[in-house]
Amino acid sequence: MITGNQNIADTFSIFSDGIIVNHICKGNRLTLNVEIPYLARCICPEFLGFTIELINIKNICFKTWPSEAGDKERILVNPAHIFKTGLEIVESKVGNGCVEVLCTNPIEEDDFCGGALNFEADSVVVFDDSGRQYSLEELSSISEKYLNTWAIR
């Protein structure tokens, strides 16, 4: 279990370039399936991504970046609307007491090209495709291993 806003933000930053392909809301839990094959395959060649379970999530919203100049920012609060497009994670940080995950939207026909996913959560739990749970330190190590291998190429 990963706790603390900065640690949660660091966890999402590890999944930079990952795409949120599915979500499930149950009570105060939000589960996100993130496809990030290059990182998942560092664990097992057949793996495609990770599952992030946000525990006691609250105050979730997505502040859109308009696709066209002059369009207005929108604030989405319904997870079904927030995650319908398959948002791509860019980076994450802590601001105003919450976690902020910057994302792009790959759907050109939408009226927004990305935005900032903001939320508060007590903790997150991360699993690979086999259901094994990972700590932030383990995820950081996997990410570093990948980056070091890629840098050698």
Tab-separated table of C-alpha atoms in Angstrom:
chain	number	residue	atom	x	y	z
A	1	MET	CA	0.000	0.000	0.000
A	2	ILE	CA	1.316	3.416	-1.017
A	3	THR	CA	0.287	6.396	1.118
A	4	GLY	CA	0.858	10.150	1.092
A	5	ASN	CA	0.083	12.565	-1.724
A	6	GLN	CA	3.675	12.830	-2.926
A	7	ASN	CA	4.116	9.044	-3.028
A	8	ILE	CA	0.810	8.662	-4.873
A	9	ALA	CA	1.865	11.338	-7.378
A	10	ASP	CA	5.241	9.609	-7.822
A	11	THR	CA	3.413	6.348	-8.512
A	12	PHE	CA	1.384	7.917	-11.327
A	13	SER	CA	4.517	9.539	-12.760
A	14	ILE	CA	6.118	6.104	-13.072
A	15	PHE	CA	3.247	5.232	-15.415
A	16	SER	CA	4.045	8.138	-17.761
A	17	ASP	CA	2.961	7.183	-21.318
A	18	GLY	CA	0.522	4.641	-19.882
A	19	ILE	CA	-3.083	4.729	-21.056
A	20	ILE	CA	-5.992	4.403	-18.636
A	21	VAL	CA	-8.042	1.833	-20.571
A	22	ASN	CA	-10.674	0.932	-17.990
A	23	HIS	CA	-12.061	2.049	-14.658
A	24	ILE	CA	-14.358	0.592	-12.011
A	25	CYS	CA	-15.978	2.608	-9.212
A	26	LYS	CA	-17.175	0.831	-6.095
A	27	GLY	CA	-18.081	3.035	-3.175
A	28	ASN	CA	-15.038	5.056	-2.199
A	29	ARG	CA	-12.674	2.947	-4.338
A	30	LEU	CA	-11.643	3.643	-7.903
A	31	THR	CA	-9.760	1.001	-9.851
A	32	LEU	CA	-7.848	2.022	-12.975
A	33	ASN	CA	-6.353	-0.357	-15.532
A	34	VAL	CA	-3.274	1.231	-17.089
A	35	GLU	CA	-1.767	-0.240	-20.257
A	36	ILE	CA	1.954	0.387	-20.308
A	37	PRO	CA	3.495	-2.618	-22.080
A	38	TYR	CA	7.111	-1.424	-22.064
A	39	LEU	CA	7.113	-1.312	-18.254
A	40	ALA	CA	4.924	-4.360	-17.651
A	41	ARG	CA	7.124	-6.510	-19.912
A	42	CYS	CA	10.082	-5.794	-17.628
A	43	ILE	CA	8.286	-8.140	-15.212
A	44	CYS	CA	6.925	-10.695	-17.672
A	45	PRO	CA	6.946	-10.653	-21.507
A	46	GLU	CA	3.206	-11.412	-21.631
A	47	PHE	CA	2.153	-8.555	-19.317
A	48	LEU	CA	0.523	-5.420	-20.720
A	49	GLY	CA	-0.038	-3.156	-17.718
A	50	PHE	CA	-0.932	-2.535	-14.125
A	51	THR	CA	-4.007	-2.040	-11.980
A	52	ILE	CA	-4.085	0.959	-9.655
A	53	GLU	CA	-6.650	0.862	-6.873
A	54	LEU	CA	-7.292	4.216	-5.219
A	55	ILE	CA	-8.650	3.767	-1.712
A	56	ASN	CA	-10.990	6.291	-0.078
A	57	ILE	CA	-10.918	8.534	-3.116
A	58	LYS	CA	-12.715	11.845	-2.888
A	59	ASN	CA	-12.990	15.184	-4.661
A	60	ILE	CA	-12.178	13.689	-8.047
A	61	CYS	CA	-12.437	16.007	-11.014
A	62	PHE	CA	-10.905	16.430	-14.446
A	63	LYS	CA	-10.191	19.965	-15.647
A	64	THR	CA	-10.078	19.826	-19.431
A	65	TRP	CA	-7.702	21.586	-21.783
A	66	PRO	CA	-9.835	22.836	-24.683
A	67	SER	CA	-8.908	21.559	-28.154
A	68	GLU	CA	-9.671	24.861	-29.846
A	69	ALA	CA	-8.518	28.339	-28.908
A	70	GLY	CA	-11.377	30.249	-27.346
A	71	ASP	CA	-13.159	27.138	-26.074
A	72	LYS	CA	-13.840	27.019	-22.362
A	73	GLU	CA	-12.307	24.661	-19.824
A	74	ARG	CA	-14.795	22.133	-18.489
A	75	ILE	CA	-14.731	20.349	-15.158
A	76	LEU	CA	-15.820	16.711	-15.278
A	77	VAL	CA	-16.704	14.971	-12.000
A	78	ASN	CA	-18.310	11.726	-13.175
A	79	PRO	CA	-15.661	8.988	-13.594
A	80	ALA	CA	-17.645	7.540	-16.535
A	81	HIS	CA	-17.143	10.843	-18.381
A	82	ILE	CA	-13.586	11.373	-17.175
A	83	PHE	CA	-12.246	7.993	-18.312
A	84	LYS	CA	-14.322	7.379	-21.451
A	85	THR	CA	-11.524	8.350	-23.853
A	86	GLY	CA	-8.514	6.392	-22.614
A	87	LEU	CA	-6.446	9.186	-21.104
A	88	GLU	CA	-2.672	8.983	-21.485
A	89	ILE	CA	-0.682	9.801	-18.344
A	90	VAL	CA	1.976	12.478	-18.838
A	91	GLU	CA	3.150	13.316	-15.315
A	92	SER	CA	1.869	13.827	-11.808
A	93	LYS	CA	2.467	16.255	-8.987
A	94	VAL	CA	0.970	17.482	-5.722
A	95	GLY	CA	-0.843	20.795	-5.600
A	96	ASN	CA	-3.464	22.409	-3.379
A	97	GLY	CA	-3.579	19.388	-1.074
A	98	CYS	CA	-4.403	16.890	-3.795
A	99	VAL	CA	-2.760	14.745	-6.441
A	100	GLU	CA	-2.794	16.192	-9.958
A	101	VAL	CA	-2.220	13.828	-12.892
A	102	LEU	CA	-1.678	15.569	-16.205
A	103	CYS	CA	-3.111	13.582	-19.121
A	104	THR	CA	-3.552	13.861	-22.867
A	105	ASN	CA	-6.636	12.750	-24.758
A	106	PRO	CA	-5.905	10.748	-27.937
A	107	ILE	CA	-9.406	11.242	-29.400
A	108	GLU	CA	-9.086	14.160	-31.820
A	109	GLU	CA	-12.852	14.515	-32.238
A	110	ASP	CA	-13.345	15.397	-28.558
A	111	ASP	CA	-13.583	19.000	-27.457
A	112	PHE	CA	-10.579	18.625	-25.161
A	113	CYS	CA	-7.006	17.543	-25.865
A	114	GLY	CA	-6.193	16.581	-22.289
A	115	GLY	CA	-6.366	17.997	-18.824
A	116	ALA	CA	-5.600	17.643	-15.156
A	117	LEU	CA	-7.063	14.788	-13.125
A	118	ASN	CA	-7.292	15.943	-9.500
A	119	PHE	CA	-8.197	13.801	-6.515
A	120	GLU	CA	-7.534	12.988	-2.901
A	121	ALA	CA	-7.003	9.400	-1.757
A	122	ASP	CA	-5.827	7.785	1.444
A	123	SER	CA	-3.704	5.276	-0.442
A	124	VAL	CA	-3.158	3.362	-3.660
A	125	VAL	CA	-2.398	-0.270	-4.263
A	126	VAL	CA	-0.694	-1.346	-7.502
A	127	PHE	CA	-0.902	-4.826	-9.017
A	128	ASP	CA	0.621	-6.375	-12.129
A	129	ASP	CA	-1.314	-8.592	-14.552
A	130	SER	CA	-0.789	-11.631	-12.307
A	131	GLY	CA	-2.204	-9.853	-9.238
A	132	ARG	CA	1.144	-9.349	-7.482
A	133	GLN	CA	1.207	-6.158	-5.401
A	134	TYR	CA	4.078	-3.645	-5.707
A	135	SER	CA	5.519	-1.000	-3.414
A	136	LEU	CA	6.622	2.393	-4.705
A	137	GLU	CA	10.246	1.327	-4.260
A	138	GLU	CA	9.694	-1.783	-6.402
A	139	LEU	CA	7.938	0.225	-9.125
A	140	SER	CA	10.750	2.791	-9.097
A	141	SER	CA	13.300	-0.004	-9.468
A	142	ILE	CA	11.430	-1.527	-12.426
A	143	SER	CA	11.205	1.897	-14.073
A	144	GLU	CA	14.909	2.614	-13.513
A	145	LYS	CA	15.816	-0.797	-14.921
A	146	TYR	CA	13.815	-0.072	-18.062
A	147	LEU	CA	15.278	3.420	-18.487
A	148	ASN	CA	18.831	2.126	-18.001
A	149	THR	CA	18.268	-0.639	-20.560
A	150	TRP	CA	16.742	1.826	-23.034
A	151	ALA	CA	19.623	4.290	-22.558
A	152	ILE	CA	22.143	1.621	-23.552
A	153	ARG	CA	20.437	1.089	-26.938
